[in-house]
Coordinates of C-alpha atoms in Angstrom, one line a residue:
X1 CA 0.8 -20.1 -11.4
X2 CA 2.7 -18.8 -14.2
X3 CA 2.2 -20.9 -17.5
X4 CA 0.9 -23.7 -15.1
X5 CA -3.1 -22.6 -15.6
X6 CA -4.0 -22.5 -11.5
X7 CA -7.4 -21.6 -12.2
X8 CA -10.3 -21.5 -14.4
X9 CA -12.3 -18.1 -13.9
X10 CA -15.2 -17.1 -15.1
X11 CA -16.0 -13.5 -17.1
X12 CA -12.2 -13.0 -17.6
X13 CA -10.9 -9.7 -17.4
X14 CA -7.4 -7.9 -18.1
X15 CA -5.0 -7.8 -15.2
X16 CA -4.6 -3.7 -15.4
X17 CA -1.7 -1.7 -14.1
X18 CA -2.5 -0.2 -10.1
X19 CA -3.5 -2.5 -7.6
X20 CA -7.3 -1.2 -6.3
X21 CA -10.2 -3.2 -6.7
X22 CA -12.0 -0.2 -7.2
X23 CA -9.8 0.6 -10.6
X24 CA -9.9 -3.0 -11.5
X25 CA -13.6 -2.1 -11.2
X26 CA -13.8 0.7 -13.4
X27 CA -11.9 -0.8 -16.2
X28 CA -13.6 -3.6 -16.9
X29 CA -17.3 -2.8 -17.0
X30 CA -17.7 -2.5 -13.4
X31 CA -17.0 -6.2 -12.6
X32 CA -15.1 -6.7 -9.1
X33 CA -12.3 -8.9 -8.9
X34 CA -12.1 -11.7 -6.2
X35 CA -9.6 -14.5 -7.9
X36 CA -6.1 -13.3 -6.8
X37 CA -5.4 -16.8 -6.1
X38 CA -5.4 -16.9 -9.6
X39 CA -3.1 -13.9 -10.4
X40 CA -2.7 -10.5 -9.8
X41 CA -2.7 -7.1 -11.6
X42 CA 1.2 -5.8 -11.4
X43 CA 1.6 -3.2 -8.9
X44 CA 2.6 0.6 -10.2
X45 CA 5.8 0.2 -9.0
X46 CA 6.8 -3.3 -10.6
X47 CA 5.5 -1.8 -13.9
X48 CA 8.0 0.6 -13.7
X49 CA 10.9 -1.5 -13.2
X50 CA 10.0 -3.7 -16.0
X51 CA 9.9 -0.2 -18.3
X52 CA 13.3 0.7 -16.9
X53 CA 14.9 -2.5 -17.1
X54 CA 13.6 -2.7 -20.8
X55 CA 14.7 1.1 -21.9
X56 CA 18.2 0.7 -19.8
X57 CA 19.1 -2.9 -19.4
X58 CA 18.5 -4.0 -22.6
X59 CA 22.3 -5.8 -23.0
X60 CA 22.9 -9.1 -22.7
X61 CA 23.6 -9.6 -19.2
X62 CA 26.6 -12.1 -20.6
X63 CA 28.3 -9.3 -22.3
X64 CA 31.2 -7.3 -20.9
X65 CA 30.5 -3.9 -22.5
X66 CA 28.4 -1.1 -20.7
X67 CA 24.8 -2.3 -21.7
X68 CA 25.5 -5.9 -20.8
X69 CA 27.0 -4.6 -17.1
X70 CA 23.7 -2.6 -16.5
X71 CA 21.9 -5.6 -17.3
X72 CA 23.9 -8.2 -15.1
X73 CA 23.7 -5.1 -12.3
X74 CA 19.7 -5.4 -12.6
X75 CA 19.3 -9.3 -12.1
X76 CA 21.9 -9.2 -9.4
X77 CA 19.6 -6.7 -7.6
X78 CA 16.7 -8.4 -8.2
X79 CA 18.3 -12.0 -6.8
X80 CA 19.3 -9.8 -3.9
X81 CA 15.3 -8.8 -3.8
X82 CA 13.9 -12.0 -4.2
X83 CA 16.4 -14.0 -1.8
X84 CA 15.4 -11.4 1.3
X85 CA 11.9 -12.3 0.8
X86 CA 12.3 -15.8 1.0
X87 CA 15.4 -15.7 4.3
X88 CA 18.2 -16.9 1.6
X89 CA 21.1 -15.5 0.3
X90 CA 21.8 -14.1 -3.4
X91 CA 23.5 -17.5 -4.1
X92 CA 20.3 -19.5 -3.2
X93 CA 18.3 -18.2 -5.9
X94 CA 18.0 -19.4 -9.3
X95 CA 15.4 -17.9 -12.1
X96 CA 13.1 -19.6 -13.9
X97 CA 10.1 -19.0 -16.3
X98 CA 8.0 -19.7 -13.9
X99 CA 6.4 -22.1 -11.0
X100 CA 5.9 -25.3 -13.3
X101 CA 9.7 -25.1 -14.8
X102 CA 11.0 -24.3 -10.5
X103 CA 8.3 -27.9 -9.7
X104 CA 9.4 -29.7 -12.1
X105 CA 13.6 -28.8 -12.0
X106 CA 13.0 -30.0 -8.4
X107 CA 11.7 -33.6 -9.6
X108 CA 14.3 -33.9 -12.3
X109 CA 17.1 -33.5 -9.6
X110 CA 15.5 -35.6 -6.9
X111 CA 15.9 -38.5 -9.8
X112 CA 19.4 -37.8 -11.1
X113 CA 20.4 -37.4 -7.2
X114 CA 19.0 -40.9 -6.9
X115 CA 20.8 -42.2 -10.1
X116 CA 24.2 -40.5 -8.6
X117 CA 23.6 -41.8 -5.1
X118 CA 23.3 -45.6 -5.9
X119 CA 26.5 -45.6 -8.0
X120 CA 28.2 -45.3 -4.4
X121 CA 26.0 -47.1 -2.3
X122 CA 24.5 -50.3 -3.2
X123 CA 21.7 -50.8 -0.5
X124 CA 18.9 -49.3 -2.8
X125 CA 20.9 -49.9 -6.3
X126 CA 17.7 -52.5 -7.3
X127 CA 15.1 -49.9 -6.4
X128 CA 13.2 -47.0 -8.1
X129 CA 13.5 -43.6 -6.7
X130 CA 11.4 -43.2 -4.4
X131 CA 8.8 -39.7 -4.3
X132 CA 6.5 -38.7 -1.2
X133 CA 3.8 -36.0 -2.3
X134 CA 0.5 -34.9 -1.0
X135 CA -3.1 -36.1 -3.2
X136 CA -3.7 -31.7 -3.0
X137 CA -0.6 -30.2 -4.4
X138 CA -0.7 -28.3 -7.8
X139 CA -0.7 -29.8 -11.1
X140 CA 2.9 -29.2 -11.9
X141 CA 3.7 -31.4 -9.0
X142 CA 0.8 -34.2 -9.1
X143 CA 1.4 -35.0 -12.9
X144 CA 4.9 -34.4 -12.9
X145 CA 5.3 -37.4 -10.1
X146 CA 2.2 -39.1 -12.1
X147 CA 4.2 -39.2 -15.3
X148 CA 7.4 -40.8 -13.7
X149 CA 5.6 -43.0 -11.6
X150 CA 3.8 -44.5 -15.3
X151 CA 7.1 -44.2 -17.6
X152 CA 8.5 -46.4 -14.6
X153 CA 11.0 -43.9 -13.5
X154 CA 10.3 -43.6 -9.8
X155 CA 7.7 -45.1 -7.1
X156 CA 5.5 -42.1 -6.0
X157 CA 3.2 -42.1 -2.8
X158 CA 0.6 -39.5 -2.8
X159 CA -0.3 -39.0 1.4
X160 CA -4.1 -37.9 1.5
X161 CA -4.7 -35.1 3.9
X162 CA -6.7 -35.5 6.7
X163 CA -10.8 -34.8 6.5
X164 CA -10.7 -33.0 9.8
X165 CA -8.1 -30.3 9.1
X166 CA -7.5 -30.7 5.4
X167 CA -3.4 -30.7 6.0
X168 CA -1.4 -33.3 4.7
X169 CA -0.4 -35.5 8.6
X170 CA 3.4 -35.2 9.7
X171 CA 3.5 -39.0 11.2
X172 CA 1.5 -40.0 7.7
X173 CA 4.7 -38.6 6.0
X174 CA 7.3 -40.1 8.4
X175 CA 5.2 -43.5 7.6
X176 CA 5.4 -43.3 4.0
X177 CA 9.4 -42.5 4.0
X178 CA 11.3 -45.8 2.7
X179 CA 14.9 -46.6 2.1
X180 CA 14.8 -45.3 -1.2
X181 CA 12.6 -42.5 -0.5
X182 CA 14.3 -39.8 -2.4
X183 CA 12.3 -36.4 -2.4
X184 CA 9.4 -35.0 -0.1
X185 CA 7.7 -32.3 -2.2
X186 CA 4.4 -30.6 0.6
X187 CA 2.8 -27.7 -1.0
X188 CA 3.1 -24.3 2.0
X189 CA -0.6 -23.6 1.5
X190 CA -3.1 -25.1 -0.8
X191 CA -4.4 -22.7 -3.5
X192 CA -8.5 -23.9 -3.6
X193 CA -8.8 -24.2 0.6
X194 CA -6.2 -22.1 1.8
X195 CA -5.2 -24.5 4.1
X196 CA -1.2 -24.0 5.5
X197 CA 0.5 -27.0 5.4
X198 CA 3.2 -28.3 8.4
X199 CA 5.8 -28.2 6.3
X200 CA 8.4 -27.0 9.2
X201 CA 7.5 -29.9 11.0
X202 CA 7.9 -32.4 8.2
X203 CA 11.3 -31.0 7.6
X204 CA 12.3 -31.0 10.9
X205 CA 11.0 -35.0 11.6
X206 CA 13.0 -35.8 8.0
X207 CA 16.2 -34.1 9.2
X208 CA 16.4 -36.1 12.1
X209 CA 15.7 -39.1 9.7
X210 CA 18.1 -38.1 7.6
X211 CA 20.8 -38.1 10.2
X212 CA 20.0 -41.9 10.9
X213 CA 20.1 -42.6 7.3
X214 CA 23.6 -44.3 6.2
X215 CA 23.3 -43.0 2.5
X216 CA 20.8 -41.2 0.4
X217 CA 19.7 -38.2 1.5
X218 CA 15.8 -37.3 1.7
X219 CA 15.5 -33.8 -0.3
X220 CA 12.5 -31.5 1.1
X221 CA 10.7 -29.0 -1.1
X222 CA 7.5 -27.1 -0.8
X223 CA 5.9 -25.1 -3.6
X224 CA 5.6 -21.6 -1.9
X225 CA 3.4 -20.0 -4.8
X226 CA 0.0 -19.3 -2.5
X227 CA 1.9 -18.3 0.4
X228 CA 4.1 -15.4 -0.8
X229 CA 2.7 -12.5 -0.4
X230 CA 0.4 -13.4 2.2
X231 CA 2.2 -15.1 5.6
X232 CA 5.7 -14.9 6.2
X233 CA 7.6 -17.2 4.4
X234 CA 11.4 -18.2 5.6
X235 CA 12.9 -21.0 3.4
X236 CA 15.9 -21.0 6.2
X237 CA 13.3 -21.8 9.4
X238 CA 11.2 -23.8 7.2
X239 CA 14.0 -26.3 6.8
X240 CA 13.1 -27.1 2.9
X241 CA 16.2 -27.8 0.5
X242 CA 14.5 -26.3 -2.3
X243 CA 10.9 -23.3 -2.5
X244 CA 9.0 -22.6 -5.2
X245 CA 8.4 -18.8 -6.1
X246 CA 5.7 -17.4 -8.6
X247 CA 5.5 -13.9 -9.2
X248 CA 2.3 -13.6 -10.5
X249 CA 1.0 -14.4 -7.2
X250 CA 2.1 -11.3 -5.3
X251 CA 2.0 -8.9 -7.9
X252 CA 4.9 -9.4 -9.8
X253 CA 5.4 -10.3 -13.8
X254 CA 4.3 -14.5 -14.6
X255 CA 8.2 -15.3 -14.0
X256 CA 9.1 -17.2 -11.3
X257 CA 12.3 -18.4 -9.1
X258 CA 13.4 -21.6 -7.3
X259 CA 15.2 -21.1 -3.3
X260 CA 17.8 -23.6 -3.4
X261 CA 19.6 -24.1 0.1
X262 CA 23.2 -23.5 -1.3
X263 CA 22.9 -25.0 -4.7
X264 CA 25.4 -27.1 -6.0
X265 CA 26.9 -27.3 -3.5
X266 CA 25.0 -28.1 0.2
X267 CA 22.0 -29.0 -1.9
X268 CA 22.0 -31.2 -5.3
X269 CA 20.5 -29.3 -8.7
X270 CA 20.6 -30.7 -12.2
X271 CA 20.2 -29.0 -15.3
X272 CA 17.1 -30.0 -17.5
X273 CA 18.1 -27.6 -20.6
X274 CA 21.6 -27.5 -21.8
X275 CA 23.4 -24.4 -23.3
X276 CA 25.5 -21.4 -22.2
X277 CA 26.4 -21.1 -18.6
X278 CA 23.7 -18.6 -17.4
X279 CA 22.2 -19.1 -13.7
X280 CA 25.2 -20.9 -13.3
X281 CA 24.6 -23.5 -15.6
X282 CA 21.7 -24.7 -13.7
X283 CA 19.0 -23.3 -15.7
X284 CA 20.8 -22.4 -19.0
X285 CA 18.9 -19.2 -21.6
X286 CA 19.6 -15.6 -22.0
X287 CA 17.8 -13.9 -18.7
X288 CA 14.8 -11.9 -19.2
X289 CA 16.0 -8.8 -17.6
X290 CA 12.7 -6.9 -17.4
X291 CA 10.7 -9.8 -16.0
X292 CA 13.9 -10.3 -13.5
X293 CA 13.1 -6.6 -12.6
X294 CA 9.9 -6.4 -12.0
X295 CA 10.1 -10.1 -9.4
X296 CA 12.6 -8.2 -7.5
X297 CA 10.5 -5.0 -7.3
X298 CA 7.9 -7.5 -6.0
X299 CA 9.7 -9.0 -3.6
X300 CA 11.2 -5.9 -2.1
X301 CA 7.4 -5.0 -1.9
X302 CA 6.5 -8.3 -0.3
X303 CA 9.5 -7.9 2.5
X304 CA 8.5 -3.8 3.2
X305 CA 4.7 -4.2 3.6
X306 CA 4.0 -8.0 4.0
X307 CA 2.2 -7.1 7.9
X308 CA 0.1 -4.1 6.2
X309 CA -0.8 -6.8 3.1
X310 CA -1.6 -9.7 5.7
X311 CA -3.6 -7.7 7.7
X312 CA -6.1 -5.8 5.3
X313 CA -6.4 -9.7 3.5
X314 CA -7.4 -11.0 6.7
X315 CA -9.6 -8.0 7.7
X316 CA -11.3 -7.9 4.7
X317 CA -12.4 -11.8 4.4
X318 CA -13.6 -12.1 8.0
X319 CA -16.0 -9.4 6.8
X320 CA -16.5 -10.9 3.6
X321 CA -17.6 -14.2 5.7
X322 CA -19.5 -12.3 8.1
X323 CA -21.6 -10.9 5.6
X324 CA -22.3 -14.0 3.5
X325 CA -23.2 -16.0 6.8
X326 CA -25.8 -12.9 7.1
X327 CA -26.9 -12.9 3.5
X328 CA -27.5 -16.5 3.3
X329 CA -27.9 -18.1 7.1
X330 CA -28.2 -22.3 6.9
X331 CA -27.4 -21.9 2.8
X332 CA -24.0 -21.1 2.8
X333 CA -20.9 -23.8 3.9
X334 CA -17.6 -22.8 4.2
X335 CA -14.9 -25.0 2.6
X336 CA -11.9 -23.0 4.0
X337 CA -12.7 -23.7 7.8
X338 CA -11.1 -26.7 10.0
X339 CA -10.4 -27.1 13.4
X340 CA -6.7 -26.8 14.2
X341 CA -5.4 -25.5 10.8
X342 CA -4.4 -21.9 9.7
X343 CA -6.0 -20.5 6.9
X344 CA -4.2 -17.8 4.2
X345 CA -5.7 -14.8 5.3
X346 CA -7.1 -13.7 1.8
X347 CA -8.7 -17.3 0.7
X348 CA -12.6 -18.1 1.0
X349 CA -13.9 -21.4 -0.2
X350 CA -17.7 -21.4 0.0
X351 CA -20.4 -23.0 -1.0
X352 CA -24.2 -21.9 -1.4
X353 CA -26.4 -24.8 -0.8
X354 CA -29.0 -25.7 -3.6
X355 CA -29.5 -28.2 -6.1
X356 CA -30.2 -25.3 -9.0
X357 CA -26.9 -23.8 -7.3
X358 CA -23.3 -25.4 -9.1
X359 CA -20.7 -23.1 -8.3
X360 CA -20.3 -22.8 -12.3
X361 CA -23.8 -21.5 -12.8
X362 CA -23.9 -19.2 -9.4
X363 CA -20.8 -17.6 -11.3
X364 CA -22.3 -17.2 -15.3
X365 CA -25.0 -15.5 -13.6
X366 CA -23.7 -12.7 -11.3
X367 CA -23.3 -9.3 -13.2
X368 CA -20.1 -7.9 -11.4
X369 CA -17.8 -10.8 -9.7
X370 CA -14.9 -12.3 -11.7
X371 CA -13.9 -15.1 -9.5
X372 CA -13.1 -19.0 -9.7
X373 CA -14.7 -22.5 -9.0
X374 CA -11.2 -24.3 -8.4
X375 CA -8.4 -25.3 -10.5
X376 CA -8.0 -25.8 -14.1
X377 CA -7.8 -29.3 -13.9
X378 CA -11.5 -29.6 -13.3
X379 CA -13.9 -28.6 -15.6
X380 CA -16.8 -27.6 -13.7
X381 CA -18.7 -30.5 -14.5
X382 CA -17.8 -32.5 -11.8
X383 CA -16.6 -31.6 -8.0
X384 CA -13.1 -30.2 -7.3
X385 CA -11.0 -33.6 -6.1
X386 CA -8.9 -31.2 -3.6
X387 CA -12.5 -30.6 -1.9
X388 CA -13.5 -34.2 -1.5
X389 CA -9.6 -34.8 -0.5
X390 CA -10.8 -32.8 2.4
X391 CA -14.2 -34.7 3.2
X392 CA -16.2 -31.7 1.5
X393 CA -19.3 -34.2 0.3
X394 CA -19.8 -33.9 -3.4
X395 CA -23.2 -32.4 -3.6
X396 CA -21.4 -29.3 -1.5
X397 CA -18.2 -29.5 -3.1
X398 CA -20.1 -29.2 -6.5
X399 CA -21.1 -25.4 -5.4
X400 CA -18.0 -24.3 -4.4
X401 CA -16.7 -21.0 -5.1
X402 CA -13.2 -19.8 -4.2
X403 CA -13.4 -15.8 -3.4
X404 CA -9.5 -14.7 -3.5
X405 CA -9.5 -11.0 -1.8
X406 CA -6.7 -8.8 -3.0
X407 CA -4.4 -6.0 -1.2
X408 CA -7.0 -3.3 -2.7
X409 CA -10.5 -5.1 -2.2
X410 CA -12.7 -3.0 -0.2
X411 CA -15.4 -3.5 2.1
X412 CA -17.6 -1.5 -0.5
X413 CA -16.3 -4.4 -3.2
X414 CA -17.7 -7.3 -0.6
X415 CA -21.0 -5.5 -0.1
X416 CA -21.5 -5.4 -3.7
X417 CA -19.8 -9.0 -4.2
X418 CA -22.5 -10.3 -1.7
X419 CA -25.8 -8.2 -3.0
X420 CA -24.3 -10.0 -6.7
X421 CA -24.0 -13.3 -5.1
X422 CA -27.9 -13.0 -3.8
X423 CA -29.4 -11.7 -6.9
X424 CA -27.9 -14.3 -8.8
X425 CA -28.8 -17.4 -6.2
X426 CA -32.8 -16.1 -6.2
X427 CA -32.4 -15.9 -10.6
X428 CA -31.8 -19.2 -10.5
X429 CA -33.9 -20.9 -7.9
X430 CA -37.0 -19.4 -9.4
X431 CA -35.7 -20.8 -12.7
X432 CA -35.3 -24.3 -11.7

C-alpha cells in the first residue's frame, strides 16, 4: 500500500502501462505476474488522465487565475470520483499521499478526540485513550497503535482472530470495548489470507453501544485498501466513521484518500501537518493534481466495471485452485480457505508441503512467476505471524505463497504459473 511496503516479492518487475497479464508477460522477459495484492500496473485510461492533468492542470489549484481553476476543476472531479466508489459524498473525502498517512491521520484524531473529550467530561479524565485493533491488520496500523501504546500515549488491545475462520470475532470486540475505549480500527479484508472481515457488524454492535454511552464516543475505521477494487465497498452501509483508500491497489497512481463520514463536522479529524488551508485544513500541502487525476479515473473505473472485475478474479482463482489441487494432490494446503468466512475473489494463499519447500525458495526457483511470500514485515526467514494468527502450523505457514490474480490474468497465465510452480518443486526435492 502506497509508501507502506505491503509486500516483499520476489523477481521484481516494472508495473507497465495496460492492464493484461499477457503484456505484463511480454515486457518483462516472459515472467507472469500474480502479486496484485501488492500493486498494480495503471490502467491505459488512468495513464492518460495523469498526462492531461499534468499538460492542462498544471496551476496551483489555490490560485484564482485560469490555470489554477482548471486545476481545482480536476481534483473536484476526481473527489466526486473517488467518493461514488466508496457511497460518500464529495465532502467526505480528503486526499492523502497514501494508505499509511490516511491509517495513521485516523489514530492521531482518535487521540486528540480523546484529549478534547475528557476536558468536558471527567469520568475517564485519569485514563489513557483507549485503542481496539485486530493482531492481522497492516503495518501502518499495528505499529502505529504499537508506538503509542510504548511512548505511553494510549492503551491498545490487539483482538486475535479466530483459528477456525481467520476473522477478527464481533462479541471479542464488544468484550474488549471499555469506558475509555476511544477508536475501533478492523481491517475490510486482510491482504496475505484474503479473509473479509465483519466490519458492518462491529459497527452496527458499537453504534448501539455508543448510544448507551454518556460521553465519549467510540470512532469506527476500517482500512479498505485490499477490498477496493474487488467486492463492493459502501462506507455509508458499512457504518465506519472513517475508510482507508489506496490507489495502487485497483489500478490507480500510489496516492491514496481517507472516507471521513462528514468531516469536521459529524465526525472528528485533526490535522497532523500544519500549513495553508488545502483539503480544508485537514491535510495541509499543495495537491498533486496528476496523481488526484488518475485516483479518480480509478475509481470511476472501479464504480463502472466492479461486477465484470469481481467476476473474472473469482473465475480465474477457482481455476487457478483447481488446477494446483490437480498438479499437486495431498502436497498442496490452502491458507485462504475457512469455513463461514468470505474470501476476496482474486487472493490465493497456498502452501506446497515439503521440507526442501519454503515458500521463499519455491519462489527464487521458478523461471516465470513474480509473486509474494507475505508482507514486508517478515523476512522470509521465519513464518508469516498473520498465518499462525490463523492456526496455519508453522512448518505449513513457512511455505506459503500468496498468488494475487489480476483483472487481465488468463487461464493460459495459470496453466503456465502451475507447470512453473511443478518444475520448480521437483528441482528442489531432488536437490535436497
Amino acid at each position: 500500500m502506497d509508501e507502506r511496503g505491503d509486500d516483499v516479492t520476489l523477481r521484481k518487475g516494472h508495473a507497465f502501462s495496460g492492464h493484461t497479464s499477457q503484456d505484463l508477460s511480454e515486457k518483462n522477459l516472459d515472467r507472469i505476474y500474480m502479486d496484485y495484492n501488492a500493486t498494480t500496473p495503471l490502467e491505459p485510461e488512468v495513464i492518460q488522465s495523469i498526462s492531461e492533468a499534468l499538460q492542462e492542470a498544471w496551476g496551483n489549484p489555490s490560485s484564482s487565475y485560469i490555470a489554477g481553476a482548471k486545476a481545482k476543476a480536476v481534483i473536484n472531479q476526481s473527489r466526486e470520483k473517488v467518493a461514488r466508489m466508496v457511497g460518500g459524498t464529495a465532502e467526505d473525502i480528503i486526499f492523502t499521499s497514501g494508505g499509511t498517512e490516511a491509517n495513521n491521520m485516523v489514530l492521531h484524531t482518535a487521540i486528540e478526540h480523546f484529549r478534547r473529550s475528557c476536558r468536558e467530561h471527567h469520568g475517564v479524565q485519569n485514563a489513557l485513550p483507549h485503542i481496539v485493533t485486530s493482531d492481522v491488520e497492516h503495518d501502518s496500523v499495528k505499529l502505529a497503535a504499537e508506538h503509542l501504546q510504548k511512548e505511553g500515549k494510549a492503551d491498545v488491545t490487539f483482538v486475535p482472530v479466530s483459528k477456525r475462520t481467520a476473522q477478527v470475532e464481533v462479541e471479542d470486540i464488544v468484550a474488549s470495548v471499555r469506558p475509555n475505549t476511544c477508536l475501533i480500527s478492523i481491517m475490510l479484508a486482510n491482504n496475505e489470507t484474503g479473509v473479509i472481515m465483519p466490519v458492518r457488524e462491529i459497527c452496527r454492535r458499537i453504534t448501539v453501544v455508543n448510544k448507551q454511552r454518556k460521553c465519549l464516543t467510540i470512532l469506527l475505521h476500517t482500512d479498505a485498501a485490499q477490498a477496493l477494487g474487488k467486492i463492493p465497498v459502501d462506507a455509508r452501509e458499512l457504518g465506519v466513521d472513517y475508510l482507508t483508500i489506496v490507489g495502487h491497489k485497483f489500478y490507480a497512481p500510489r496516492i491514496g484518500a481517507l472516507y471521513v463520514n462528514g468531516p469536521g463536522m459529524v465526525t472528528p479529524l485533526y490535522p497532523m501537518l500544519l500549513g495553508g488551508g488545502q483539503e480544508r485544513r485537514f491535510r495541509p500541502g499543495t495537491e498533486n493534481t496528476p496523481m488526484i487525476a488518475g485516483l479518480g479515473k480509478a475509481a470511476e473505473l472501479v464504480t463502472l466495471n466492479l461486477s465484470h472485475y469481481e467476476n473474472h478474479m473469482r473465475g480465474i482463482k477457482l481455476y487457478l485452485e483447481e488446477r494446483l489441487q490437480a498438479a499437486f494432490k495431498d502436497k498442496i494446503r490452502f491458507n485462504s480457505r475457512y469455513p463461514g468466512s468470505d474470501i476476496l475473489p482474486n487472493t490465493c494463499n497456498v502452501s506446497i508441503l515439503g521440507p526442501a519447500l519454503r515458500g521463499w525458495r519455491v519462489l527464487s526457483t521458478c523461471k516465470r512467476l513474480q509473486a509474494s511470500i507475505g508482507a514486508a514485515c517478515h523476512d522470509g526467514n521465519r513464518p508469516s505471524d498473520v498465518l499462525l494468527s490463523c492456526g496455519v502450523p508453522s512448518e505449513v505457514a513457512a511455505n506459503a505463497l500468496r498468488l494475487s490474480v489480476g483483472r487481465g490474468t488468463t487461464e493460459a497465465d495459470v496453466d503456465a504459473v502451475v507447470e512453473d510452480l511443478r518444475q520448480s518443486v521437483r528441482l528442489l526435492e531432488e536437490m535436497k
